[in-house]
PDB file of C-alpha atoms in Angstrom:
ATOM      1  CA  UNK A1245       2.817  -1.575  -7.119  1.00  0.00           C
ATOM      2  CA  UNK A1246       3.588   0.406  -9.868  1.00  0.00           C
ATOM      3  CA  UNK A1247       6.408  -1.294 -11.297  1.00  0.00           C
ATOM      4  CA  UNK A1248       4.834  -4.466 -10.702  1.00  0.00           C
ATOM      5  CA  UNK A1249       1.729  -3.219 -12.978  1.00  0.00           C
ATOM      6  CA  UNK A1250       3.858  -2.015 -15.334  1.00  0.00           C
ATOM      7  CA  UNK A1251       6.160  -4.893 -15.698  1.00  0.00           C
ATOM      8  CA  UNK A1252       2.766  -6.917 -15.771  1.00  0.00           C
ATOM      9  CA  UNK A1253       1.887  -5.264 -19.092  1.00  0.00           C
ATOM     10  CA  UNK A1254       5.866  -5.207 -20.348  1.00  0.00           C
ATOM     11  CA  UNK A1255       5.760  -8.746 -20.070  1.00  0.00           C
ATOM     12  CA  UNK A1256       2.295  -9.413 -21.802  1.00  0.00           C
ATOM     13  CA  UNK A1257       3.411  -7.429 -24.669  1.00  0.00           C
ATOM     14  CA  UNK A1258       6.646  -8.930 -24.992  1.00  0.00           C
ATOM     15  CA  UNK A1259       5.226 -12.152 -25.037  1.00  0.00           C
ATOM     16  CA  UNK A1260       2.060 -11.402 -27.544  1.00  0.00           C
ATOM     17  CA  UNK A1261       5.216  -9.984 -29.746  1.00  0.00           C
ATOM     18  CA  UNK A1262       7.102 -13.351 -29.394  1.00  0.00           C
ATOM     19  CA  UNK A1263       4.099 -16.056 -29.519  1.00  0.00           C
ATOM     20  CA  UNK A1264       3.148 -14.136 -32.867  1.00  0.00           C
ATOM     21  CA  UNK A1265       6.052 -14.950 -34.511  1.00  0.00           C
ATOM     22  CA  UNK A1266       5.253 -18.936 -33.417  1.00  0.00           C
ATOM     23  CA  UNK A1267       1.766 -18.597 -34.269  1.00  0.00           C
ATOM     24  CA  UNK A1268       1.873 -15.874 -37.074  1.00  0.00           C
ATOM     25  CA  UNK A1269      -0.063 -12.208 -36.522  1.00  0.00           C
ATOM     26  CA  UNK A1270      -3.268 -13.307 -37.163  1.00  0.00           C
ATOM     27  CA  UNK A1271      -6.461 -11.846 -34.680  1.00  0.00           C
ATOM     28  CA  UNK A1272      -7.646 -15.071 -34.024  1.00  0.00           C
ATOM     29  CA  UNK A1273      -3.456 -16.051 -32.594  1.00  0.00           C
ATOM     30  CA  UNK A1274      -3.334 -12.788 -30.678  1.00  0.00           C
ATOM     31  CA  UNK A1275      -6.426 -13.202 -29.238  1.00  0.00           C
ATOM     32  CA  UNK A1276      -5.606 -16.704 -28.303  1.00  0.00           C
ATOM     33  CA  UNK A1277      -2.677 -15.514 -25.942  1.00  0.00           C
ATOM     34  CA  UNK A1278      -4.407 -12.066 -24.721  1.00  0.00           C
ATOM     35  CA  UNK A1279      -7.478 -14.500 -23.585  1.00  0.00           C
ATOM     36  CA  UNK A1280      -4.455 -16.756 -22.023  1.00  0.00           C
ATOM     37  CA  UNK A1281      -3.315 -13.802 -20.451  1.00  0.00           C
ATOM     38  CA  UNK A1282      -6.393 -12.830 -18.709  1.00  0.00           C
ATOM     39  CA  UNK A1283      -7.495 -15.946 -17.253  1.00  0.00           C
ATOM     40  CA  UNK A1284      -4.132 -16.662 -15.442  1.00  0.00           C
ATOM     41  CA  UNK A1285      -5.059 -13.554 -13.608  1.00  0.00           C
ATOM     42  CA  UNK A1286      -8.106 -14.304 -12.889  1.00  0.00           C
ATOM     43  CA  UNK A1287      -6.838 -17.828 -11.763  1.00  0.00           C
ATOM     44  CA  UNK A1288      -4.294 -16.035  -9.352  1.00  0.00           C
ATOM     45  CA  UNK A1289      -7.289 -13.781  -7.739  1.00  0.00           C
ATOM     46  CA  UNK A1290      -9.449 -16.680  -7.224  1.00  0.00           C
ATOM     47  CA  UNK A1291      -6.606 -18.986  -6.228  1.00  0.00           C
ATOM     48  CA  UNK A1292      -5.412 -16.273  -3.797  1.00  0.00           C
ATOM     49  CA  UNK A1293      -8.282 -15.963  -2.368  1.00  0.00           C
ATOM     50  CA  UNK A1294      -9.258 -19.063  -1.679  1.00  0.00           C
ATOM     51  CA  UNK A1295      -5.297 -19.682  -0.295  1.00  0.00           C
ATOM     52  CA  UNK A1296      -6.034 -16.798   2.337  1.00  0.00           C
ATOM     53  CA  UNK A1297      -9.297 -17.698   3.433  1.00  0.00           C
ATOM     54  CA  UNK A1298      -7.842 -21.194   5.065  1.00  0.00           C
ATOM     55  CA  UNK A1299      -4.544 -19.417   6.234  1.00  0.00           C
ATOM     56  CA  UNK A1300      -5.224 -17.209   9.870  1.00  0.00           C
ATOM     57  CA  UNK A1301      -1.269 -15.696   9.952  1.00  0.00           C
ATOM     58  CA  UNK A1302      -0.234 -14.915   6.761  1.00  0.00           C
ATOM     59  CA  UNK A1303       2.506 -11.750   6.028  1.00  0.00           C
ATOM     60  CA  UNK A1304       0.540 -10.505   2.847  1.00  0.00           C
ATOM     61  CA  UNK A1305       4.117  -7.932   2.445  1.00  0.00           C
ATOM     62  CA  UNK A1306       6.404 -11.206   2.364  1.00  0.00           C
ATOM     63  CA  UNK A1307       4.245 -13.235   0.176  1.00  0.00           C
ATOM     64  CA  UNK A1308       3.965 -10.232  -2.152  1.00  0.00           C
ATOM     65  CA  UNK A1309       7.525 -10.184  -2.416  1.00  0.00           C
ATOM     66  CA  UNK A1310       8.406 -13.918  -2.991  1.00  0.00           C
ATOM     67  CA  UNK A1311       5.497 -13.929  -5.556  1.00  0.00           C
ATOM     68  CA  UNK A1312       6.791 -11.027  -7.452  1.00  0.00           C
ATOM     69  CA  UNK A1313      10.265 -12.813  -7.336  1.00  0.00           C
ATOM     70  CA  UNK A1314       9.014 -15.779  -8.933  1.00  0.00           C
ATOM     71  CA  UNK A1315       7.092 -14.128 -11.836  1.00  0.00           C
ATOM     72  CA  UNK A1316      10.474 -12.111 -12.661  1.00  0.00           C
ATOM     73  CA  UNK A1317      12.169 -15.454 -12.052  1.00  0.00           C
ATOM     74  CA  UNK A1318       9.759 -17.258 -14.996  1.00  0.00           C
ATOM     75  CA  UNK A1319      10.112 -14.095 -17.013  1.00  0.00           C
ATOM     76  CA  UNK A1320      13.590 -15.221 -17.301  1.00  0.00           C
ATOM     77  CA  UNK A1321      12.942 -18.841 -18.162  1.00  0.00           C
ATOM     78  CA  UNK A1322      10.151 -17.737 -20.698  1.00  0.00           C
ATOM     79  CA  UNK A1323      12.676 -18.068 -23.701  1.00  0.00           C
ATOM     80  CA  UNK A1324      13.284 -21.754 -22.959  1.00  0.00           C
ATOM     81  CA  UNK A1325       9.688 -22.683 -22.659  1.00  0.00           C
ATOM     82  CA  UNK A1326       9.245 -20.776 -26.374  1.00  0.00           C
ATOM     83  CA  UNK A1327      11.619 -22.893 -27.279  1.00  0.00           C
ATOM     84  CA  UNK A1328       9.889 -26.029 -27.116  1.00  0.00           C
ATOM     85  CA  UNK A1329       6.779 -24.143 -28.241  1.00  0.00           C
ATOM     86  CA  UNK A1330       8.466 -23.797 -31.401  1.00  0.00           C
ATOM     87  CA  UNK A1331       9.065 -27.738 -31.653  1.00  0.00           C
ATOM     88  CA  UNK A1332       5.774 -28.264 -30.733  1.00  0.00           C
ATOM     89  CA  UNK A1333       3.364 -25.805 -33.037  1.00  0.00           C
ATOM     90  CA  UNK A1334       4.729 -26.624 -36.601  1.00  0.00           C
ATOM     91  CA  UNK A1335       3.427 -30.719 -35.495  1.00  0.00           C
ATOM     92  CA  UNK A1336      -0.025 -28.702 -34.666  1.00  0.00           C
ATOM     93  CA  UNK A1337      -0.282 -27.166 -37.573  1.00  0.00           C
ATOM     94  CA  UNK A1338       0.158 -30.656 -39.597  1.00  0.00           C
ATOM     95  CA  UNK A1339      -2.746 -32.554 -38.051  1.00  0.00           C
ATOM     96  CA  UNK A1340      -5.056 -28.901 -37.811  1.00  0.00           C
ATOM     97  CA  UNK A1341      -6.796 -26.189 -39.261  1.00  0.00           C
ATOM     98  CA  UNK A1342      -9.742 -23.538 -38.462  1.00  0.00           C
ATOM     99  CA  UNK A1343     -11.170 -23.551 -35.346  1.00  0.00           C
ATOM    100  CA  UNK A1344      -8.852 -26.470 -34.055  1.00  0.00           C
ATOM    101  CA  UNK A1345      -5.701 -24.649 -34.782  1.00  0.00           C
ATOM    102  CA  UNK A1346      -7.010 -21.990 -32.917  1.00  0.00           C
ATOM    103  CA  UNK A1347      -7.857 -23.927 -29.686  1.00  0.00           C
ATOM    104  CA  UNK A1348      -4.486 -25.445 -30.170  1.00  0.00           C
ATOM    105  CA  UNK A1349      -2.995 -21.949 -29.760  1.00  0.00           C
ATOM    106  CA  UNK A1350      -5.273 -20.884 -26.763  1.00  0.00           C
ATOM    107  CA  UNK A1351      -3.911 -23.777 -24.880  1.00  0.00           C
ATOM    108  CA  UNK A1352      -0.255 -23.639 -25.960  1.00  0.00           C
ATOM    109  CA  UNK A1353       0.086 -20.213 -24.692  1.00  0.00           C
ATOM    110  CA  UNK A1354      -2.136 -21.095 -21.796  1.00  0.00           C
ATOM    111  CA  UNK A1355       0.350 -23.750 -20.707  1.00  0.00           C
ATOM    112  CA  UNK A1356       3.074 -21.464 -21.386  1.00  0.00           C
ATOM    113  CA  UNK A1357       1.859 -18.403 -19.582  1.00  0.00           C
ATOM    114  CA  UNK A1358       0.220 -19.420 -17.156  1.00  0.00           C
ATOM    115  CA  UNK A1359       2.795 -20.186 -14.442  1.00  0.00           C
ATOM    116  CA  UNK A1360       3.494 -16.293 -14.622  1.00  0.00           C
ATOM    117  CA  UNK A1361      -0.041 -14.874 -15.226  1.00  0.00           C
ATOM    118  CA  UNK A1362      -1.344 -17.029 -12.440  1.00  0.00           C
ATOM    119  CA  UNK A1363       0.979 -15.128 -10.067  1.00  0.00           C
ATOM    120  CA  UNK A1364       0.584 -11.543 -11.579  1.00  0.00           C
ATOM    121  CA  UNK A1365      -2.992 -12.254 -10.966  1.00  0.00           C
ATOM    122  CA  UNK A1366      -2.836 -12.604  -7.213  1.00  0.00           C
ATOM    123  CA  UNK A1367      -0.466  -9.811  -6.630  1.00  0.00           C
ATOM    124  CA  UNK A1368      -3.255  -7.307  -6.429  1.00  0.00           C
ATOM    125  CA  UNK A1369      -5.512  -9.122  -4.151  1.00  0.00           C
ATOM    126  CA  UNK A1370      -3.300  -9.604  -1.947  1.00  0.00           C
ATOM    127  CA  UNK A1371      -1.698  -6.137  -2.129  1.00  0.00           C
ATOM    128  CA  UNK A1372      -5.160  -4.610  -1.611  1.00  0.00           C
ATOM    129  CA  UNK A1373      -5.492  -7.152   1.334  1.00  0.00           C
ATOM    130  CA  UNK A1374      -2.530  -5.625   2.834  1.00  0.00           C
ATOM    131  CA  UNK A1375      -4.032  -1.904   2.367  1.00  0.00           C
ATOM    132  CA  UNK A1376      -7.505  -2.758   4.200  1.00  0.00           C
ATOM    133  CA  UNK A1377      -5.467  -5.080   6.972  1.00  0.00           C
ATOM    134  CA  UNK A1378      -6.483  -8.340   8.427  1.00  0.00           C
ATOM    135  CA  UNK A1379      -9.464  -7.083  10.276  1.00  0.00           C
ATOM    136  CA  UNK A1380     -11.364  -6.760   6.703  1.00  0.00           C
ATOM    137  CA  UNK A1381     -10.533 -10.560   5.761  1.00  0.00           C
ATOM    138  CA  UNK A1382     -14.533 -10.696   4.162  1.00  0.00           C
ATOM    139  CA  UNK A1383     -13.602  -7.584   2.143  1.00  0.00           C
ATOM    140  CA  UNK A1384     -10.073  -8.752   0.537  1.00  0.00           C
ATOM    141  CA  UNK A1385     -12.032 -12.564   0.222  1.00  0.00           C
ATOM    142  CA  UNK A1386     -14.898 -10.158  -1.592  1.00  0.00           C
ATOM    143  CA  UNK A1387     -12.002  -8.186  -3.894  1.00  0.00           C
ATOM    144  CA  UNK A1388     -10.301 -11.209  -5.009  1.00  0.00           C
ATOM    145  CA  UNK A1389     -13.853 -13.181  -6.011  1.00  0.00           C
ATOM    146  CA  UNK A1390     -14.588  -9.594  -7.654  1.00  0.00           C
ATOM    147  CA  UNK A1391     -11.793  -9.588  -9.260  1.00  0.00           C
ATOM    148  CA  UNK A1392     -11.424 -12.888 -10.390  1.00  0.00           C
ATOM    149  CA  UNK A1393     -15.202 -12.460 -12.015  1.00  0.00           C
ATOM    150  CA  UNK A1394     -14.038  -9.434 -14.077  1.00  0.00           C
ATOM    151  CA  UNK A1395     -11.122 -11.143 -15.186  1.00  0.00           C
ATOM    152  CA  UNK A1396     -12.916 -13.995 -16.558  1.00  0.00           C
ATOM    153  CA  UNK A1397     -15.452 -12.204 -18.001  1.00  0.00           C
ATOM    154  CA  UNK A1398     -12.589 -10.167 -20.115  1.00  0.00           C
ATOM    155  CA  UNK A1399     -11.818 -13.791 -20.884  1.00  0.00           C
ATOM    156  CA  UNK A1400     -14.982 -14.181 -22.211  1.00  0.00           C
ATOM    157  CA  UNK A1401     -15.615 -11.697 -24.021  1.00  0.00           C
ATOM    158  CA  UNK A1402     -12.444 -11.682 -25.859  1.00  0.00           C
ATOM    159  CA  UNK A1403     -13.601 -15.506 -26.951  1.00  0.00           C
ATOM    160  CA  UNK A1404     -17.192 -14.614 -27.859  1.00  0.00           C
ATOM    161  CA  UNK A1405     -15.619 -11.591 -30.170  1.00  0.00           C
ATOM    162  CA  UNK A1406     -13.092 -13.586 -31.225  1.00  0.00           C
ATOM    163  CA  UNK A1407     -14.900 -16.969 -32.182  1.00  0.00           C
ATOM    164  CA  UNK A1408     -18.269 -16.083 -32.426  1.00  0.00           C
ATOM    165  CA  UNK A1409     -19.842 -12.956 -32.685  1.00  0.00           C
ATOM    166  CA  UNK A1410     -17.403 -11.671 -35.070  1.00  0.00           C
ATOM    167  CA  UNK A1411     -18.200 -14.403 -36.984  1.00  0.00           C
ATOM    168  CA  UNK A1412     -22.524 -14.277 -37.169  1.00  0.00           C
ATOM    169  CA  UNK A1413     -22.368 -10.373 -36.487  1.00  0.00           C
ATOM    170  CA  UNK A1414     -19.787  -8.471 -37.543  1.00  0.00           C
ATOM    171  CA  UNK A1415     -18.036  -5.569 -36.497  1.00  0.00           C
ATOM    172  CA  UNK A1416     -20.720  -3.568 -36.055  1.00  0.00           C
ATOM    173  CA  UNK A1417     -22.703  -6.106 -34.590  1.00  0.00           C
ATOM    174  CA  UNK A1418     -20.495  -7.047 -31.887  1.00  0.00           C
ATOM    175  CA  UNK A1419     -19.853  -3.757 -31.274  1.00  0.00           C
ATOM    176  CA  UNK A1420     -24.116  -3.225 -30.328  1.00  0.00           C
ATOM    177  CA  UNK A1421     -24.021  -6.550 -28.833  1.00  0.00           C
ATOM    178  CA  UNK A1422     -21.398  -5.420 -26.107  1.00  0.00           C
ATOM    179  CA  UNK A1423     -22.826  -2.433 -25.698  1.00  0.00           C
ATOM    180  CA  UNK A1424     -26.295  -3.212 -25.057  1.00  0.00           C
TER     181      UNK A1424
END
């Protein structure tokens, strides 16, 4: 669990460091893929959840396993799909600017990420599921939503800083926004 947490955060850094040379090292374009980041794990916790609640028999250890294959498995095909993300960005770039651009980079690295994030994002759900055994199924069901919810709302936040509050409030007054 360990590893997988730490490969988790390997990989997310990696890929900020590689999408930044597509996008350039702006805030707004490393906010765009942190923010896709986050809500393919909070996809993968709600997904998860919602898998498990319909299954009865389900080997959580397994299904662990063959999902932490797959994200090393995409990990490895991530430098083909930045490949065509570098086809595709300099034609986004032509037709937009401002704000647009910047949607245009939330959802490229969305699309791109996603496949991976969505499955690091049920790995701890269903990990924690394991830990509390089958008996608790309304607990792990109540993790996962919990999680999922927290997830998003990292989402969230990171677009209200980004796009908005920033923006009308500053620094400062983002910073008394969040904490109040």
């Amino acid at each position: 669990l360990f590893l997988s947490g730490a490969a988790s955060l390997v990989y997310e850094l990696v890929w900020i460091k590689q999408l930044t040379l597509v996008f350039g090292g702006t805030l707004y374009a490393i906010s765009a893929v942190l923010c896709a980041f986050m809500t393919g794990l909070a996809l993968g916790a709600w997904g998860i959840s919602r898998y498990l609640d319909t299954r009865k028999e389900v080997n959580l250890i397994r299904l662990y396993g063959v999902l932490e294959g797959l994200i090393g498995v995409y990990g490895l095909l991530f430098p083909w799909g930045l490949k065509a993300l570098n086809i595709i960005y300099p034609v986004a770039v032509a037709i937009g600017s401002g704000s647009a651009l910047h949607l245009v980079e939330f959802v490229l690295s969305a699309l791109l990420m996603l496949p991976a994030t969505f499955l690091m994002g049920t790995t701890l759900p269903l990990i924690g599921g394991w830990a509390v055994g089958r008996t608790a199924s309304s607990f792990f069901s109540n993790i996962s939503v919990l999680y999922s919810i927290n997830t998003f709302g990292a989402v969230f936040g990171c677009l209200f800083a980004q796009y908005f509050g920033i923006k009308h409030f500053g620094v400062a007054g983002v910073t008394w926004v969040d904490v109040l």
